[in-house]
PDB file of C-alpha atoms in Angstrom:
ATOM      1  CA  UNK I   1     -36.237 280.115 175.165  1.00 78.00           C
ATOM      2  CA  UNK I   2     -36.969 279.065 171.757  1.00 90.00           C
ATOM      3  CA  UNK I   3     -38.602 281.427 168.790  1.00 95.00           C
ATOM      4  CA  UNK I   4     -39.757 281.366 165.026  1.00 97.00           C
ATOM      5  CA  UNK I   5     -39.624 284.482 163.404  1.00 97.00           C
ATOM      6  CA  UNK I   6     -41.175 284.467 159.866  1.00 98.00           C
ATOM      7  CA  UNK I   7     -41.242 288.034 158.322  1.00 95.00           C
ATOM      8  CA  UNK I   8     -42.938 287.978 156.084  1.00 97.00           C
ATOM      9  CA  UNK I   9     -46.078 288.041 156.531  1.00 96.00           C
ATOM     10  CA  UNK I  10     -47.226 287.865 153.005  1.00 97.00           C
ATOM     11  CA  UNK I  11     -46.332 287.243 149.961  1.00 97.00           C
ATOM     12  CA  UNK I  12     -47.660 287.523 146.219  1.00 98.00           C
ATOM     13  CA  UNK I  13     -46.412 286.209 143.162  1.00 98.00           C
ATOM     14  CA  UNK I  14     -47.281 285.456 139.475  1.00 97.00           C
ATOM     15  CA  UNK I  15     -47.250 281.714 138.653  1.00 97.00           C
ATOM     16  CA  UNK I  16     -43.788 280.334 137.438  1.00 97.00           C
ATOM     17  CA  UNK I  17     -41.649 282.831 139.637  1.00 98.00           C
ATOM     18  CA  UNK I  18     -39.568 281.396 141.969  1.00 98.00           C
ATOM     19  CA  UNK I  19     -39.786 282.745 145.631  1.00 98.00           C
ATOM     20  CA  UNK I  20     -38.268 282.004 149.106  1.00 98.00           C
ATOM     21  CA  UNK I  21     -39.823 282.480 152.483  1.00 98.00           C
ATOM     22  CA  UNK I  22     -37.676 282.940 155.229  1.00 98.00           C
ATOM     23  CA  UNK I  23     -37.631 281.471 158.228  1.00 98.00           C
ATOM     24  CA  UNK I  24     -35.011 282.964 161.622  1.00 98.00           C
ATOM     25  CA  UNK I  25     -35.222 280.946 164.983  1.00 98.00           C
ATOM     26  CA  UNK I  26     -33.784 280.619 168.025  1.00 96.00           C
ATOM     27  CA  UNK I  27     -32.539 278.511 170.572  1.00 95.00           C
ATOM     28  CA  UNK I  28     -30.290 277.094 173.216  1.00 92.00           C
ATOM     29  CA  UNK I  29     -30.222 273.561 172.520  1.00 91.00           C
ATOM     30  CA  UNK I  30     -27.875 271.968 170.397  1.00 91.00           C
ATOM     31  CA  UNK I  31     -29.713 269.360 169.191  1.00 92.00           C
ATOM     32  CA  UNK I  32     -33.202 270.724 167.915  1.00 94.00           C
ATOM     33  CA  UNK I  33     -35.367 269.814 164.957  1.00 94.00           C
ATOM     34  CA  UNK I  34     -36.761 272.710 162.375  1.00 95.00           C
ATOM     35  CA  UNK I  35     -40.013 271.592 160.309  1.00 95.00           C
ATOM     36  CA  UNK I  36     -42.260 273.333 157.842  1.00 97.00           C
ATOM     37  CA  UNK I  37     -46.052 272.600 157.414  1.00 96.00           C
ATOM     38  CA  UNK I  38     -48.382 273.798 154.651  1.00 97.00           C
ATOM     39  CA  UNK I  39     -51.870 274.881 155.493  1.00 96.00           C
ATOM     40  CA  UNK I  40     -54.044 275.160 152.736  1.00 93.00           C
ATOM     41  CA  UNK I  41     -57.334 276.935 152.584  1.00 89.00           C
ATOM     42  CA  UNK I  42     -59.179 273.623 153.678  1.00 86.00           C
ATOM     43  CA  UNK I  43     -56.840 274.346 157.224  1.00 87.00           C
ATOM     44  CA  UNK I  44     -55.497 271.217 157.976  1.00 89.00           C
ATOM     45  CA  UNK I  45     -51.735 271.553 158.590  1.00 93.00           C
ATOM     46  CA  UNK I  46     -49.215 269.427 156.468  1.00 93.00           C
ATOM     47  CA  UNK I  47     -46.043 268.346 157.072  1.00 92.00           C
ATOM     48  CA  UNK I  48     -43.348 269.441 154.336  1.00 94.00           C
ATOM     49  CA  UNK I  49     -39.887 268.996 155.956  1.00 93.00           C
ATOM     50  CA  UNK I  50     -37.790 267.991 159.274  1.00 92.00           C
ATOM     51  CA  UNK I  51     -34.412 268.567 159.583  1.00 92.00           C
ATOM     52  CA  UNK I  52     -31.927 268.155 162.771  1.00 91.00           C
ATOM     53  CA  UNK I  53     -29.964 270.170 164.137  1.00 93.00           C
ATOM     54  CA  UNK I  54     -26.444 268.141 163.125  1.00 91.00           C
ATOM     55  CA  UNK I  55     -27.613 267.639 159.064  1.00 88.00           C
ATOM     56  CA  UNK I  56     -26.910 271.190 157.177  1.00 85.00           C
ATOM     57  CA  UNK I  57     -27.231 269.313 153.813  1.00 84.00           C
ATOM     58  CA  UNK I  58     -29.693 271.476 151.526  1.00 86.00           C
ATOM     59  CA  UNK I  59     -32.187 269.198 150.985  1.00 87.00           C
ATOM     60  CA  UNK I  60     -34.432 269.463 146.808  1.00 89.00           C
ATOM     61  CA  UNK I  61     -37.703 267.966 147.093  1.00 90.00           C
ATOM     62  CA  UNK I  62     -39.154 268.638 143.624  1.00 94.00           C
ATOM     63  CA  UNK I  63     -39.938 271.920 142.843  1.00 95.00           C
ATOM     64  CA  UNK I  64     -39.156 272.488 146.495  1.00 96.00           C
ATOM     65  CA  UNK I  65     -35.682 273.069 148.385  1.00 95.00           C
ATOM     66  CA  UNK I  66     -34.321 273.737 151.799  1.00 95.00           C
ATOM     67  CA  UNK I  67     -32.102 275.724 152.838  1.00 95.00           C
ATOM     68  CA  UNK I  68     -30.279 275.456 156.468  1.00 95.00           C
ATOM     69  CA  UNK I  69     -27.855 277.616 157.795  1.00 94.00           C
ATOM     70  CA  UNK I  70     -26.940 277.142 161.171  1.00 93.00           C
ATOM     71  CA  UNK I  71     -24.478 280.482 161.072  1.00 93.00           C
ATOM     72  CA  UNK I  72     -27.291 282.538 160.633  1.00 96.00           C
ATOM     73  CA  UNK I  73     -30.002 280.198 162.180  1.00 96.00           C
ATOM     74  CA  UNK I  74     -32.287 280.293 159.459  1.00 97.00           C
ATOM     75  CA  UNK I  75     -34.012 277.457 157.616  1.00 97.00           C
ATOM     76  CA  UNK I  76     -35.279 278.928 154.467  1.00 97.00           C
ATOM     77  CA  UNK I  77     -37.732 277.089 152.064  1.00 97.00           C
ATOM     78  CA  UNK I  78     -38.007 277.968 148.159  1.00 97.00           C
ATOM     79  CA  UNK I  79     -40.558 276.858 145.762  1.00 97.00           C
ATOM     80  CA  UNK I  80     -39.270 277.058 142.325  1.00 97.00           C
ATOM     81  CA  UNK I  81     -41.531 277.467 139.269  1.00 97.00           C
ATOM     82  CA  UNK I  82     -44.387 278.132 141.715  1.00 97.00           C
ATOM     83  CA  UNK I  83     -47.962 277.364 140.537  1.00 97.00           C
ATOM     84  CA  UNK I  84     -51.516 277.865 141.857  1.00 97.00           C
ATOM     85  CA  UNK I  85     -51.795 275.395 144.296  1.00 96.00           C
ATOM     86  CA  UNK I  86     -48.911 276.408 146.528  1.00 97.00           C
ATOM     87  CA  UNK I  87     -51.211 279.189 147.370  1.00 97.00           C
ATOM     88  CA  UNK I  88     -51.299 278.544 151.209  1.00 97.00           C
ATOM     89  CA  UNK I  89     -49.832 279.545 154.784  1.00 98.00           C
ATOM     90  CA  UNK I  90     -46.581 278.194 155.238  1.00 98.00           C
ATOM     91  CA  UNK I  91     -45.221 277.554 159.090  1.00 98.00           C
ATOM     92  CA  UNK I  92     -42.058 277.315 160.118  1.00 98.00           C
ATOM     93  CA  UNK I  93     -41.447 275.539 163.396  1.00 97.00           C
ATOM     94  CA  UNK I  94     -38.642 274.319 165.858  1.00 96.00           C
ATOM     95  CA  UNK I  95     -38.218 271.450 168.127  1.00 93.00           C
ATOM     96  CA  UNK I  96     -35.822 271.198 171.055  1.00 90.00           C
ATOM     97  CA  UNK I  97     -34.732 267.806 172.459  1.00 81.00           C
ATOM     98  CA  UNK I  98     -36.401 266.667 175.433  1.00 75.00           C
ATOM     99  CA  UNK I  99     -40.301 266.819 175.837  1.00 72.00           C
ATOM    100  CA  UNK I 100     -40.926 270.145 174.754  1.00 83.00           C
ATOM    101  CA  UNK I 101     -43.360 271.315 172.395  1.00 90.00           C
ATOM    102  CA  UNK I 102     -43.478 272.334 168.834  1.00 93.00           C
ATOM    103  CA  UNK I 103     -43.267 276.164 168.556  1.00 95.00           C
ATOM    104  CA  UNK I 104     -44.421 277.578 165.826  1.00 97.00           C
ATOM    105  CA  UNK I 105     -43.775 280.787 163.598  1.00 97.00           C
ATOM    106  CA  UNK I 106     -46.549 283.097 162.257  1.00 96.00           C
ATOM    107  CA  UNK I 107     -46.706 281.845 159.006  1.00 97.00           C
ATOM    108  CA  UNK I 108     -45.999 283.377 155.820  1.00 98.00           C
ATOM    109  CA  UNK I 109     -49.368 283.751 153.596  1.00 97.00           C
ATOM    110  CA  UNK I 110     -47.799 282.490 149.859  1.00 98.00           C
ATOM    111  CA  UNK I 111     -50.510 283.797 146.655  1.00 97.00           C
ATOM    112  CA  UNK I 112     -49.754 282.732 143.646  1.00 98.00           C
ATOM    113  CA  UNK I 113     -51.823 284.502 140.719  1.00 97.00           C
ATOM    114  CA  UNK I 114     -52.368 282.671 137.672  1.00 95.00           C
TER     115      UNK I 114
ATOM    116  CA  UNK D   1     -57.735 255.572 162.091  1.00 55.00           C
ATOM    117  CA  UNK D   2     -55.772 256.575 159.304  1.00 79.00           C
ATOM    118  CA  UNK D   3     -55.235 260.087 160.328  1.00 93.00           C
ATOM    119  CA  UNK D   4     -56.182 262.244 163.408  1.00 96.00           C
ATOM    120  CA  UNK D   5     -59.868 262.877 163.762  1.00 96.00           C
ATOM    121  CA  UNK D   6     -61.254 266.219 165.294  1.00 97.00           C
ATOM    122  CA  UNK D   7     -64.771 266.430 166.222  1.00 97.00           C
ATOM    123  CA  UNK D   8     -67.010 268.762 165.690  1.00 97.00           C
ATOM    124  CA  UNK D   9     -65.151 270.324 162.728  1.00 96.00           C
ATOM    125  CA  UNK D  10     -67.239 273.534 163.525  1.00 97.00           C
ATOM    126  CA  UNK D  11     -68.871 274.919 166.977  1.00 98.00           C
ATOM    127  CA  UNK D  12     -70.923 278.186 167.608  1.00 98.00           C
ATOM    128  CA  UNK D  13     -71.710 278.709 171.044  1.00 98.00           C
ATOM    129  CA  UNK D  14     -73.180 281.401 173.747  1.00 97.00           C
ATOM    130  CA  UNK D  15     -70.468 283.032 175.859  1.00 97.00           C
ATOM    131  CA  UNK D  16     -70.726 282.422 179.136  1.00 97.00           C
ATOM    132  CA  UNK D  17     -71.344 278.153 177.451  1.00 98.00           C
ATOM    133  CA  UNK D  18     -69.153 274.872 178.122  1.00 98.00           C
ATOM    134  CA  UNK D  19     -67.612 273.137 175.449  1.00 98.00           C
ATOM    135  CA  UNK D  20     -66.071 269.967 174.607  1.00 98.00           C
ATOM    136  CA  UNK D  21     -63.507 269.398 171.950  1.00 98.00           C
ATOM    137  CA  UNK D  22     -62.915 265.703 170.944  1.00 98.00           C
ATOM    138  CA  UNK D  23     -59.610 264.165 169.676  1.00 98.00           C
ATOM    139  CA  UNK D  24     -59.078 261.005 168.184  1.00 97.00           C
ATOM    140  CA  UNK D  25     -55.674 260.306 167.693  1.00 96.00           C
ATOM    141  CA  UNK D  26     -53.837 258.426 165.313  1.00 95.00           C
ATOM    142  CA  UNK D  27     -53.841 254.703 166.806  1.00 93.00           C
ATOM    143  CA  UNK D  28     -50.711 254.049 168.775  1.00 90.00           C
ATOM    144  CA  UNK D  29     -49.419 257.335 169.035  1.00 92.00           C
ATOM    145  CA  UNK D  30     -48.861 257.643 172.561  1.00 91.00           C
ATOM    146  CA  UNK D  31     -48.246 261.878 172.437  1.00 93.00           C
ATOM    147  CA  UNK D  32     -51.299 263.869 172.007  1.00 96.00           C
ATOM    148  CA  UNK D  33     -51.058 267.923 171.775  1.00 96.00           C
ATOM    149  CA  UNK D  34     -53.314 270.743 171.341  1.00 98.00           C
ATOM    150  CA  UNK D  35     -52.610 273.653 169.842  1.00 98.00           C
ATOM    151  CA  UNK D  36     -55.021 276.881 169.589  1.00 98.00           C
ATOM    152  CA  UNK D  37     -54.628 278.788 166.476  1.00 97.00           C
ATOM    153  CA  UNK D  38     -55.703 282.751 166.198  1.00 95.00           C
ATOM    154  CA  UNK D  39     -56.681 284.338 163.221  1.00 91.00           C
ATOM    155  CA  UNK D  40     -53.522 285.835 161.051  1.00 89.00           C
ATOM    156  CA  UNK D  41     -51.566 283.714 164.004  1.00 93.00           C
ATOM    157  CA  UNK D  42     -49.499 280.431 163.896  1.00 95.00           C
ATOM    158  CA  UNK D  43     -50.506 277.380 166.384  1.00 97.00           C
ATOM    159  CA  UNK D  44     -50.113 278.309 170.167  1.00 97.00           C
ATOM    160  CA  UNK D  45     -49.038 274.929 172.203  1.00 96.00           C
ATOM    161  CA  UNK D  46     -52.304 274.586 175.105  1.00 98.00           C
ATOM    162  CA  UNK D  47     -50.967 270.907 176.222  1.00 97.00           C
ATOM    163  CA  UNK D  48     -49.162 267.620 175.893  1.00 95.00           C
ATOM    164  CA  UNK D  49     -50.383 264.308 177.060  1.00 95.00           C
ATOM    165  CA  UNK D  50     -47.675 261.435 176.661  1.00 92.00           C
ATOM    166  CA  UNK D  51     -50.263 258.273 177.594  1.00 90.00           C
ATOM    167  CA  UNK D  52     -53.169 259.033 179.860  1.00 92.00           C
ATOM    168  CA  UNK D  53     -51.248 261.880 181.325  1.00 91.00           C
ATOM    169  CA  UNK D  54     -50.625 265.335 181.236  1.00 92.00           C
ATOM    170  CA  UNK D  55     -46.914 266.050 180.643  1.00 90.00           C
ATOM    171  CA  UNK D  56     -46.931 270.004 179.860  1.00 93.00           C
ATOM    172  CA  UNK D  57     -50.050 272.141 180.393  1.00 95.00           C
ATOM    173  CA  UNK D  58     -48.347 275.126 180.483  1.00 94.00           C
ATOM    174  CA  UNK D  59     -50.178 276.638 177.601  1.00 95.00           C
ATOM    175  CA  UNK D  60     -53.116 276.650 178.832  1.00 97.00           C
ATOM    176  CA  UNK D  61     -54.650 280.544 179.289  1.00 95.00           C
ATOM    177  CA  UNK D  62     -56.427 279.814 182.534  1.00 95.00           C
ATOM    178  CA  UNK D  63     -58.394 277.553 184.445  1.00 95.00           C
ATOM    179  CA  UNK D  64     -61.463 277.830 182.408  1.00 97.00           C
ATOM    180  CA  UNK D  65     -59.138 275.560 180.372  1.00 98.00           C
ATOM    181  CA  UNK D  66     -59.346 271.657 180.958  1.00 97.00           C
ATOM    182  CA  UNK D  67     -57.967 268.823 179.233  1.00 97.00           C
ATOM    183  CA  UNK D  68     -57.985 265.019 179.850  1.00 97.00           C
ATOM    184  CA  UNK D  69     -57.113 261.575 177.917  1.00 96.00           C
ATOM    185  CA  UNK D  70     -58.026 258.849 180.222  1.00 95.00           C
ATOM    186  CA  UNK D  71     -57.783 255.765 178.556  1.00 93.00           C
ATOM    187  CA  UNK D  72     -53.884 257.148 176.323  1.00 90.00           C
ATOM    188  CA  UNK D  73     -56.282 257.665 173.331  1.00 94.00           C
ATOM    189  CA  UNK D  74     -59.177 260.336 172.672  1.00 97.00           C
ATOM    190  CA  UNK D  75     -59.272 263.580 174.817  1.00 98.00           C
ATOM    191  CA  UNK D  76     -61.452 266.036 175.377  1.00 98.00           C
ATOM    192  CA  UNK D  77     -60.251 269.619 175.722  1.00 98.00           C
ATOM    193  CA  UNK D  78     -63.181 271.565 177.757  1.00 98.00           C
ATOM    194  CA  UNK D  79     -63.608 274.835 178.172  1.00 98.00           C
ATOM    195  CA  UNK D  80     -65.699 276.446 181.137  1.00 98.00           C
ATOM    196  CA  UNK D  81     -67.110 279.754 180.757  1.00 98.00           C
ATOM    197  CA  UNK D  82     -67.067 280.493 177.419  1.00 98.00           C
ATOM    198  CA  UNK D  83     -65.343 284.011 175.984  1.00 97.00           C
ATOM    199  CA  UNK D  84     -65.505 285.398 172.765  1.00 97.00           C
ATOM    200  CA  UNK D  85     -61.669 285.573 172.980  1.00 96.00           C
ATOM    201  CA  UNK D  86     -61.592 282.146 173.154  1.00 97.00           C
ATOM    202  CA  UNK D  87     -63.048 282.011 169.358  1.00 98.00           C
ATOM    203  CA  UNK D  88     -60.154 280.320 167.362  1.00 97.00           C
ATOM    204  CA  UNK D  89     -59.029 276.828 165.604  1.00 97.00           C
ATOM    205  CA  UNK D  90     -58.361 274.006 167.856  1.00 98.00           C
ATOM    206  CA  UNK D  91     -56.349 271.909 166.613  1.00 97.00           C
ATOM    207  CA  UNK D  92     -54.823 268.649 167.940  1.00 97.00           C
ATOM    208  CA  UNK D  93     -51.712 266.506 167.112  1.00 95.00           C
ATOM    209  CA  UNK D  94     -50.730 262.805 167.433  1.00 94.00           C
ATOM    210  CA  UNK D  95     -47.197 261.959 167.630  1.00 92.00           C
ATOM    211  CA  UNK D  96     -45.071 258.321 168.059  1.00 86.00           C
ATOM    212  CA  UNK D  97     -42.373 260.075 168.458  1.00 76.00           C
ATOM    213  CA  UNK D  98     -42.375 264.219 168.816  1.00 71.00           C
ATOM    214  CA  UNK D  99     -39.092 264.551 167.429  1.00 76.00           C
ATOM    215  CA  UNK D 100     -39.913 263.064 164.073  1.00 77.00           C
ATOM    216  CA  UNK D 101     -42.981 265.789 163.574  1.00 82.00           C
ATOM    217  CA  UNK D 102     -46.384 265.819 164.625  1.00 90.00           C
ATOM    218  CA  UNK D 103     -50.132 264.832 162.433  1.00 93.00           C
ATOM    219  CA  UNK D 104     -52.128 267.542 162.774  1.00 94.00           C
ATOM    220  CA  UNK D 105     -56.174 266.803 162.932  1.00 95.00           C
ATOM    221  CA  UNK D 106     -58.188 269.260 160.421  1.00 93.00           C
ATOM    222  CA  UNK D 107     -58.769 271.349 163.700  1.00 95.00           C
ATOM    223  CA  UNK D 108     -62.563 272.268 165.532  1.00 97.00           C
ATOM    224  CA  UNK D 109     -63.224 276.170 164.730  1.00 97.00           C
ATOM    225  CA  UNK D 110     -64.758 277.244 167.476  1.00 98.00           C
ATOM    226  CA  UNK D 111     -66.856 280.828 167.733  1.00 98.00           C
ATOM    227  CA  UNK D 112     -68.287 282.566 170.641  1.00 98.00           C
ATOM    228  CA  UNK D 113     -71.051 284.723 170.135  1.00 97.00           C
TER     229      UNK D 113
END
């Protein structure tokens, strides 16, 4: 069975912190995909990230980074220097090989106060 | 189209009602999901088309729930019977390939009064 568990269910911080939302799944498969989306207010999901299951490289996408551990099967994303408009609902979400479906975690609401 | 169209963007309707949910892919993705998405909840998988057919329904709640795609493109998800649990985002995703990630559609927010 695969699962996404994102704790945290919210999270608030002042504009310029740096914060990390966390991100646990599981799985059988050996090969699998993790992904994180951003869904703004306006709803429409985005895609952030994908990452297989055979590349633990940390991956820095601006003021964004990845973290993937497969040890402690967690894929944890950090914004650094966050501002305003990373206010949103962040998803974590895991993809076996094969034809099954994207599974989702509950999200992780991110406000940033100005 | 550019991106993956969901029509209508909003729909209030009477329980007990049927409802159609349209999808319009991005062109020449072949995989085609929906997803249903709660309140406070992440996206729920309903069902996966790869072409004109259905490859997974197992999401969907019951058999008020219908889906098709007959022509590998649009699809309709319908709903029979209306409940106001079924009041929630719809949302539907194009893929080429599902491994590389799906496009998510802006979603249909459907309420049952």
């Amino acid at each position: 069975a695969q699962k996404v568990t994102q704790a945290q269910t919210e999270i608030s911080v002042v504009e310029k912190e740096d914060v990390t939302l966390d991100c646990v799944y599981e799985t059988r498969d050996t090969t699998y995909y993790l992904f994180w989306y951003k869904q703004p207010p306006s709803g429409e999901l985005v895609f952030l990230i994908r990452r297989n299951s055979f590349d633990e490289q940390n991956e820095i996408s601006g003021r964004y980074s990845w973290n993937f551990q497969k040890s402690t099967s967690s894929f944890n994303f950090t914004i650094t220097a966050s501002q305003v408009v990373d206010s949103a609902v962040y998803f974590c979400a895991l993809l076996n090989s094969g034809n099954t479906p994207l599974v989702f975690g509950k999200g992780t609401r991110l406000s940033v106060i100005a | 189209g550019a991106g993956v169209s969901q029509t209508p963007s909003n729909k209030v309707t009477e329980k007990g009602k049927y409802v159609e949910l349209r999808c319009d892919p991005i062109s020449g993705h072949t995989a085609l999901y929906w997803y249903r998405q709660s309140l406070g909840q992440g996206p729920e998988f309903l069902i996966y088309f790869q072409g004109t057919g259905a490859a997974d329904d197992s999401g969907l709640p019951n058999d008020r729930f219908f889906a098709v795609r007959p022509e590998g493109s649009v699809s309709t998800l319908k709903i029979q019977r209306t409940e106001r649990g079924d009041s929630a985002v719809y949302l539907c995703a194009s893929s080429l390939s599902g491994t590389f990630g799906y496009t998510f559609g802006s979603g249909t927010r459907l309420t049952v009064v």
